[in-house]
Tab-separated table of C-alpha atoms in Angstrom:
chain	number	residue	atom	x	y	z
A	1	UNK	CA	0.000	0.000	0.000
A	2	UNK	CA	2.039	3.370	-1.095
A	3	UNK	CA	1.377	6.368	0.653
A	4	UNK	CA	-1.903	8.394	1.131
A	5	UNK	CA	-2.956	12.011	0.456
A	6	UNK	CA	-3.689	12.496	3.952
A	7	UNK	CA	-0.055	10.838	5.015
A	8	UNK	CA	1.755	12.773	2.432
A	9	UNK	CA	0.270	16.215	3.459
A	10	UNK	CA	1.439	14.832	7.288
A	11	UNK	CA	4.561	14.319	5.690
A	12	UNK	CA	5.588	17.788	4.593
A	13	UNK	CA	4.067	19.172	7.834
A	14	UNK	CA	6.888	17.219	9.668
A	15	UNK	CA	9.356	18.590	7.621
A	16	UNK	CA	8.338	21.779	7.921
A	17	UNK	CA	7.556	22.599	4.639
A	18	UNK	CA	5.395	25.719	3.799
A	19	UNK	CA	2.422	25.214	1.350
A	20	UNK	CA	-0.633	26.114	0.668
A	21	UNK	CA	-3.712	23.359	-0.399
A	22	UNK	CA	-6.944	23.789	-2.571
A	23	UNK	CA	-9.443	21.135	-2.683
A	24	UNK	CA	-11.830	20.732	-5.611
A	25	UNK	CA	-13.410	18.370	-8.125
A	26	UNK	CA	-11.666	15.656	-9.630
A	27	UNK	CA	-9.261	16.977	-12.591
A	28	UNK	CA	-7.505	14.844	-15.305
A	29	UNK	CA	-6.054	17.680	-17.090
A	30	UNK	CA	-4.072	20.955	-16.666
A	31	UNK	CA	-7.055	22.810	-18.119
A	32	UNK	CA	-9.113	21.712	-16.073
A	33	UNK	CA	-6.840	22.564	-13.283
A	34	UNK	CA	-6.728	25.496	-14.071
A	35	UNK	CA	-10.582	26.157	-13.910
A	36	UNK	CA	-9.309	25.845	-9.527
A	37	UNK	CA	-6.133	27.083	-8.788
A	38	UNK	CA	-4.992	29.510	-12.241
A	39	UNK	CA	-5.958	32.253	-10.625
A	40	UNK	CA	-3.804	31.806	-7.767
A	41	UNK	CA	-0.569	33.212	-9.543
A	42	UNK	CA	2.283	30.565	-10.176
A	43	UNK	CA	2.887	27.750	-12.003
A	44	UNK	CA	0.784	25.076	-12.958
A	45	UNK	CA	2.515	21.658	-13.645
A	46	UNK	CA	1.530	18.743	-16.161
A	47	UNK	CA	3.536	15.461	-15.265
A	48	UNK	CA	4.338	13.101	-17.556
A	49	UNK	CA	5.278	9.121	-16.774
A	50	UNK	CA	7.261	7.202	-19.225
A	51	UNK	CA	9.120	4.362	-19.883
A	52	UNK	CA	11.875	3.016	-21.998
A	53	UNK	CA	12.293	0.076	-23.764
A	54	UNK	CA	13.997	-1.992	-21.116
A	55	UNK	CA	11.247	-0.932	-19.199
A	56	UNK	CA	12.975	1.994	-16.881
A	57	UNK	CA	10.553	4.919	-16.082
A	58	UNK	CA	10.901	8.719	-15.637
A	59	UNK	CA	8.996	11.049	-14.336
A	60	UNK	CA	9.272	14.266	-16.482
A	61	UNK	CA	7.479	17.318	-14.302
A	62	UNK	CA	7.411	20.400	-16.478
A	63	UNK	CA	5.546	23.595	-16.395
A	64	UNK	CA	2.093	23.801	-18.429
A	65	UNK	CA	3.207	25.688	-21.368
A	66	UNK	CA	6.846	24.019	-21.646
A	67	UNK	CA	6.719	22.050	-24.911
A	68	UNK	CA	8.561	18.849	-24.608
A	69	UNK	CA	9.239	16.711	-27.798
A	70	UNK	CA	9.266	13.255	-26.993
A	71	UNK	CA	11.811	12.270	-29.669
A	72	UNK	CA	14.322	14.846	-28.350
A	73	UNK	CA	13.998	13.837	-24.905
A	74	UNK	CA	14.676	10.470	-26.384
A	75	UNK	CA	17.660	11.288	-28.038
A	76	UNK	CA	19.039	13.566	-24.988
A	77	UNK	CA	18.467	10.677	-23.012
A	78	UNK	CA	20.907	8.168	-25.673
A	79	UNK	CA	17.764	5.810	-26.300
A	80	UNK	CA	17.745	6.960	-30.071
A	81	UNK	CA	14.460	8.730	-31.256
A	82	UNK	CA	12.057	5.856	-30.284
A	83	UNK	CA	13.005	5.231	-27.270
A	84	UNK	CA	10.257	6.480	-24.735
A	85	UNK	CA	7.083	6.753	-24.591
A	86	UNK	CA	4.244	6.803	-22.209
A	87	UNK	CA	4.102	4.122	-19.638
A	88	UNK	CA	1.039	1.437	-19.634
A	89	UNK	CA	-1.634	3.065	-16.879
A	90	UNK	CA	-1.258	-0.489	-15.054
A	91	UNK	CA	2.294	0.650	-14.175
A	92	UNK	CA	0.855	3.577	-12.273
A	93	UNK	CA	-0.531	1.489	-10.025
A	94	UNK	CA	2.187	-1.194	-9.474
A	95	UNK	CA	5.198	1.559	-9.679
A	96	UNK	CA	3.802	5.169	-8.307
A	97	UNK	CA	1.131	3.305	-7.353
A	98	UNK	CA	-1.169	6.343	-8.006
A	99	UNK	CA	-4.389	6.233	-10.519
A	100	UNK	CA	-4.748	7.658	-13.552
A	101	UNK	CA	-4.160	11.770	-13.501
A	102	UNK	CA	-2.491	11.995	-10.410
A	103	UNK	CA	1.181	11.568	-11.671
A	104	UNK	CA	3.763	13.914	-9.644
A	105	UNK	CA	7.429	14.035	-8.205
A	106	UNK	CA	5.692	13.265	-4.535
A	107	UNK	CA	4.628	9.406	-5.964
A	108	UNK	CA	8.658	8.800	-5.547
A	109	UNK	CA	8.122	8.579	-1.863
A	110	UNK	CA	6.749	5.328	-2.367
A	111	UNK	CA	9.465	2.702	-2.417
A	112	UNK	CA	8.073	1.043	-5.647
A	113	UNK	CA	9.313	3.659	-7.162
A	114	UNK	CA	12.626	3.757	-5.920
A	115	UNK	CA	14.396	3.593	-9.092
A	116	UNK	CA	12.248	5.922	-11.211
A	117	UNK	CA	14.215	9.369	-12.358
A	118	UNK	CA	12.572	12.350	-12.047
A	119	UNK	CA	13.453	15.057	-14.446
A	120	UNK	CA	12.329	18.419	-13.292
A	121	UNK	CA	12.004	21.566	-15.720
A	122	UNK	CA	14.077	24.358	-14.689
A	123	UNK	CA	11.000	26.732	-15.394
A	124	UNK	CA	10.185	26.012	-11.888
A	125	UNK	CA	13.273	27.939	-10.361
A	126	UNK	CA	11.597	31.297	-12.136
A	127	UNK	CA	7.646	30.402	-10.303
A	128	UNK	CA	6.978	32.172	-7.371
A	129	UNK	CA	5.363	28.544	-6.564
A	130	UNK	CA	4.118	25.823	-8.307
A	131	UNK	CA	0.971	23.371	-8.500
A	132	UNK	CA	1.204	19.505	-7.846
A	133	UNK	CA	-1.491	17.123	-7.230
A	134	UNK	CA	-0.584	15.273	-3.783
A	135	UNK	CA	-0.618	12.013	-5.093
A	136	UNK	CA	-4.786	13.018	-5.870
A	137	UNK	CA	-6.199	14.638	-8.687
A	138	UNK	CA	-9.235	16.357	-6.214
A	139	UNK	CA	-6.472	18.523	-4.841
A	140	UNK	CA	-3.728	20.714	-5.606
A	141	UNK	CA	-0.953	22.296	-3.262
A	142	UNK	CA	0.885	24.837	-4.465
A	143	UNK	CA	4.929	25.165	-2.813
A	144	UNK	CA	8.250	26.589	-3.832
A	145	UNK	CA	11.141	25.356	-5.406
A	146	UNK	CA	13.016	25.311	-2.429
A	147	UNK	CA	10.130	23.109	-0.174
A	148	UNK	CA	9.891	20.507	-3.116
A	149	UNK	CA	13.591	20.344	-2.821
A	150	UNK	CA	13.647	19.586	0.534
A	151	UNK	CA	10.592	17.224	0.660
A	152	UNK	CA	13.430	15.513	-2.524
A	153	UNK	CA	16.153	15.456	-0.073
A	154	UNK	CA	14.278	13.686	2.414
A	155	UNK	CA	13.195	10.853	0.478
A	156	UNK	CA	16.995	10.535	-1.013
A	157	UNK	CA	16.548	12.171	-4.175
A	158	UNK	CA	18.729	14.811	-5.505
A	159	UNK	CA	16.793	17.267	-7.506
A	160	UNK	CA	18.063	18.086	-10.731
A	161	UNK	CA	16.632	20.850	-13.060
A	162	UNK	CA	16.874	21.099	-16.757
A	163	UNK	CA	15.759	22.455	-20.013
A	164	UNK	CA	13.183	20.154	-21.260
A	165	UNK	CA	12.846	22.674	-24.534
A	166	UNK	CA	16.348	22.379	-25.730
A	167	UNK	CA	17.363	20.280	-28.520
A	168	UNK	CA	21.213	20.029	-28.640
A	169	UNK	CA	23.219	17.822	-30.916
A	170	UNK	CA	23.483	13.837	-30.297
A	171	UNK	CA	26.308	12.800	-31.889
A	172	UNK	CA	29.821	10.599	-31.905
A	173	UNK	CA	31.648	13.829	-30.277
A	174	UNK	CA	28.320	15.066	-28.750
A	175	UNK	CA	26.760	12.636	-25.833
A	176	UNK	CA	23.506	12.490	-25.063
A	177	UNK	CA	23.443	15.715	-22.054
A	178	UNK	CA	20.771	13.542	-19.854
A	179	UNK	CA	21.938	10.377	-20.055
A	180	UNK	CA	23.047	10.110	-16.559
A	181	UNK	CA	19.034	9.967	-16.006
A	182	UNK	CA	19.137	6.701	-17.393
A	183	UNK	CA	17.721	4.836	-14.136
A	184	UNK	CA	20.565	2.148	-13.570
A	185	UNK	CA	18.550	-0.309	-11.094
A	186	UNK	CA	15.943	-2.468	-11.829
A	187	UNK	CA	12.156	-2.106	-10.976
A	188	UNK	CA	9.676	-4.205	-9.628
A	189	UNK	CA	7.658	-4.779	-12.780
A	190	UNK	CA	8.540	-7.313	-14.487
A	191	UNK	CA	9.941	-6.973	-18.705
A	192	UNK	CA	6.902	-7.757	-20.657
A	193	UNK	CA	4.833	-6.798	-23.431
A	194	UNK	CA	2.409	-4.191	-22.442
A	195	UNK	CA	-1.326	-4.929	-22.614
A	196	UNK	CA	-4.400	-2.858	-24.199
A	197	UNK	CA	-3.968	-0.628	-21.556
A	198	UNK	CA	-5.168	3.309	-21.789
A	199	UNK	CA	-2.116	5.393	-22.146
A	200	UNK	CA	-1.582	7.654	-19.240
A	201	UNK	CA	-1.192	11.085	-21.416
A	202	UNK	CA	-0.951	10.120	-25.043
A	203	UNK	CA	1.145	12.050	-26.672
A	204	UNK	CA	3.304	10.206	-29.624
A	205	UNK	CA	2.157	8.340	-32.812
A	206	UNK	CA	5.072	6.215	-32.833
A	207	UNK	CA	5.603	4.090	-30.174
A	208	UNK	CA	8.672	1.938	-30.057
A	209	UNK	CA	7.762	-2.233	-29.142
A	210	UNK	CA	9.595	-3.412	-26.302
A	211	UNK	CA	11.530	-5.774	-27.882
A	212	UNK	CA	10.938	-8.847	-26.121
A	213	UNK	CA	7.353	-8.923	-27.083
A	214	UNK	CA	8.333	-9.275	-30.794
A	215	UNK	CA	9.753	-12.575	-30.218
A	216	UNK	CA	9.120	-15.444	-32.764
A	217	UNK	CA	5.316	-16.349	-31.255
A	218	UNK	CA	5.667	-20.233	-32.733
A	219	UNK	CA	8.246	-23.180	-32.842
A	220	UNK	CA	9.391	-23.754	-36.744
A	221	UNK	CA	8.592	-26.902	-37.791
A	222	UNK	CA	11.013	-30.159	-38.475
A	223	UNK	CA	12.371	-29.531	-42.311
A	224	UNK	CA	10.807	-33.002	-44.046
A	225	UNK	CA	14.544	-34.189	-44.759
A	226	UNK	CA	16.140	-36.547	-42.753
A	227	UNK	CA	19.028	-33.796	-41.827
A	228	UNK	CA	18.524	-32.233	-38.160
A	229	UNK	CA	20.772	-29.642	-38.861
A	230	UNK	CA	19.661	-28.088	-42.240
A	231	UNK	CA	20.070	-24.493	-42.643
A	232	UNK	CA	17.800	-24.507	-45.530
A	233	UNK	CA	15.759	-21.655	-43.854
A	234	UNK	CA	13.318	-21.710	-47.507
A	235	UNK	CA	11.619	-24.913	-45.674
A	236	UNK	CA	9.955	-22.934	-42.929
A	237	UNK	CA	11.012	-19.858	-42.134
A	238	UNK	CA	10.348	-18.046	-38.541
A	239	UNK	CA	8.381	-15.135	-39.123
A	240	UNK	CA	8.383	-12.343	-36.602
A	241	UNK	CA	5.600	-11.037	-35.519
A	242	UNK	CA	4.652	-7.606	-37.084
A	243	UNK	CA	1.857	-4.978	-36.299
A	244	UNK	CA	-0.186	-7.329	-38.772
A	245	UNK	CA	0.475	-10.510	-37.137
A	246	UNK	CA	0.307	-10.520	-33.639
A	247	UNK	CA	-3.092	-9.861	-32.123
A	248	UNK	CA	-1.604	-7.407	-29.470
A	249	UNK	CA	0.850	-5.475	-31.685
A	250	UNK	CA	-2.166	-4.679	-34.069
A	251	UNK	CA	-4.229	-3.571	-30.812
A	252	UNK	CA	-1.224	-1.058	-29.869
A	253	UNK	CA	-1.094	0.305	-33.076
A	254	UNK	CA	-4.540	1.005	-32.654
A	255	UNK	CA	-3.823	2.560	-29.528
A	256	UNK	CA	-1.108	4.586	-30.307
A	257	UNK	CA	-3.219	5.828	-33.681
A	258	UNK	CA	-5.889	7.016	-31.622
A	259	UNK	CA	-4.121	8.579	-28.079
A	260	UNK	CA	-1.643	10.680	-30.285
A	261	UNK	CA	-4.723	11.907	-32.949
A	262	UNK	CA	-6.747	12.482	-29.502
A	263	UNK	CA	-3.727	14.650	-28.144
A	264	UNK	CA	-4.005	16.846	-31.702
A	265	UNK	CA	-7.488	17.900	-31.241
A	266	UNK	CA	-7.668	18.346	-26.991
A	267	UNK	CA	-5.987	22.090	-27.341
A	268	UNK	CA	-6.788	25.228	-25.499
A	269	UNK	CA	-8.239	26.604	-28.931
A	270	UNK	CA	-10.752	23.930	-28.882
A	271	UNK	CA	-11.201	24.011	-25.306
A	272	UNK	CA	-12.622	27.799	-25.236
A	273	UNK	CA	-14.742	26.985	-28.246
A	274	UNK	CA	-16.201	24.251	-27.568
A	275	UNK	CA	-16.728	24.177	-23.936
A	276	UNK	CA	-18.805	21.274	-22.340
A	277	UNK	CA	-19.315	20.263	-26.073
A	278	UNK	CA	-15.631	19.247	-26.552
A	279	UNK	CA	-16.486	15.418	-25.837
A	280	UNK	CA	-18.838	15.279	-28.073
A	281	UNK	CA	-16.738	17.001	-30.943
A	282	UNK	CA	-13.326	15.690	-30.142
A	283	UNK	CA	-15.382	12.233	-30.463
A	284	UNK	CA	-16.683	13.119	-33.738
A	285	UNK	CA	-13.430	14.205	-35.061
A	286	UNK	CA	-11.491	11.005	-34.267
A	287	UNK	CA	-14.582	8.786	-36.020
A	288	UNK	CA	-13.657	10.702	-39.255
A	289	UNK	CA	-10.551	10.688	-38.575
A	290	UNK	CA	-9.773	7.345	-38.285
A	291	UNK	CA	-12.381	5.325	-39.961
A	292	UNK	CA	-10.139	4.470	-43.334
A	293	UNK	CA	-6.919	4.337	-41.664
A	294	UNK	CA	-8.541	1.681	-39.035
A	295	UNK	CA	-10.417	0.236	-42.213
A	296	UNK	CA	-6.962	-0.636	-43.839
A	297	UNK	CA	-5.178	-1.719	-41.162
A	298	UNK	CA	-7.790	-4.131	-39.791
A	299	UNK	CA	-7.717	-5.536	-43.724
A	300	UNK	CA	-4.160	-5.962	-43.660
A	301	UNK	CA	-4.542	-7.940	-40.416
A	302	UNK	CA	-7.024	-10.228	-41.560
A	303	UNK	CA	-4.683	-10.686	-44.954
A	304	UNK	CA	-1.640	-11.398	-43.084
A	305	UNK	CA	-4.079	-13.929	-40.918
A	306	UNK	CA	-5.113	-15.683	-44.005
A	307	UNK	CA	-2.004	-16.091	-45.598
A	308	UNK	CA	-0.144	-17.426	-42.435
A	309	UNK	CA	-2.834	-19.551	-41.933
A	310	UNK	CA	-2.351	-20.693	-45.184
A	311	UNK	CA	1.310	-21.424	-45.138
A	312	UNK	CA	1.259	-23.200	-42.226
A	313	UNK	CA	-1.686	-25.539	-43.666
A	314	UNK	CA	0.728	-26.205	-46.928
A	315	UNK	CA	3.844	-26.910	-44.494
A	316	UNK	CA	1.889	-29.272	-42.655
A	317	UNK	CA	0.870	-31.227	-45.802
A	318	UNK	CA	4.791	-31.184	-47.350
């Protein structure tokens, strides 16, 4: 059981730490946030949890309006430009063990999430104070830079702030400049293929596949020689599994389609237009959206189904 609201608002009472708390309805976006506490003066936060693909997670906890490009952070991190993306919202439970919205640099108290990084935008050092859900999205506390330092400290993290907008030069004579966030410890979730899971926060198109889960799904079958050790790979060759193969690829790619075209159309343009009728239109917009690029895609699956299905009947008759 990680900690509570109640226990972490105890918490930064005992270490003294000066903030200021505003209840109010359940939130699952900065906009809507913002609807409670913008008019309070500071910074607002949005908090994103992510994982690579040898399944280490960050924590990146920028201001609202900082724009941070997943494939850059990526890069800056040496994981090339696919190399992150948003953690599966059953992780939030077993490693922040938080639900869904309430991501923030105070989850790290819990030891399941020992050896996440946290990468904190150095916006924050020029807020007055800033706004953090503690550890639940009906509530917001607002603290400086200084306190959430100090509440860091305590738990044994280091804070470290940096410039989640820049986009420097990866090369052979220019390191990655955050690769010592790279977590180097293990967590507690075990390596394995994420399920149809909701993203947290979608926000990229393409999503790199952990690469364990695109392991050959099937033994390949005996050759019909007599030779054990044929390397006649013509006989029966072992196909990998690919987005139109393997039943759970083909329901991430879905997934990813629709959280990063869902991300395009939730702005702050459409917000103030469209008001309580943003559901409904958002809705309406991915339907069109998506209808012939789902159409193909689910044709391409059944295809590939067919003609696997097909080979494998003619192999079994050789």
């Amino acid at each position: 059981m990680g900690f509570t609201k109640e226990q972490l608002l105890a918490r930064l009472k005992e270490l003294q730490i000066d903030f200021s708390q505003y209840e109010h309805p359940t939130v699952l976006t900065v906009e809507a946030q913002a609807k409670y506490v913008g008019d309070k003066g500071g910074g607002l936060s949005k908090n994103l949890f992510l994982k690579d693909k040898k399944s280490r997670f960050y924590i990146v906890s920028a201001l609202a309006d900082t724009k941070v490009d997943m494939k850059v952070l990526s890069q800056r991190l040496g994981l090339g430009k696919g190399g992150i993306r948003m953690a599966p919202e059953e992780a939030l439970g077993e490693i922040l063990q938080v639900p869904l919205g309430c991501v923030t640099p105070f989850a790290l108290v819990n030891e399941s999430a020992r050896h996440v990084s946290l990468l904190l935008d150095k916006g924050f050092q020029s807020q007055e104070h800033c706004f953090f859900h503690p550890l639940s999205n009906d509530m917001s506390i607002a603290l400086n830079v200084c306190d959430l330092d100090k509440f860091l400290k305590s738990i044994g993290r280091d804070p470290s702030y940096v410039d989640l907008e820049a986009n420097p030069t990866v090369g052979k004579d220019q390191p990655p400049d955050l690769a010592s966030f790279v977590p180097s410890g293990s967590t507690i979730q075990p390596d394995q293929p994420d399920k149809a899971a909701p993203p947290q926060d979608p926000t990229e198109n393409s999503v790199p596949v952990n690469k364990k889960s695109v392991a050959a799904t099937g033994k390949a079958a005996k050759p019909h020689t007599s030779t054990q050790n044929s390397k006649d790979k013509s006989v029966n060759p072992v196909h990998k599994p690919s987005v139109f193969s393997d039943a759970g690829l083909f329901v991430e790619e879905i997934l990813n389609k629709t959280s990063a075209l869902l991300l395009s159309e939730i702005t702050e343009d459409a917000v103030k237009e469209n008001g309580v009728n943003l559901g409904t239109v958002v809705a309406e917009n991915i339907r069109k959206r998506l209808n012939s690029d789902l159409q193909s895609i689910a044709t391409m699956f059944k295809n590939t189904a067919y003609t696997q299905g097909f080979h494998a009947g003619a192999h079994r008759n050789l």
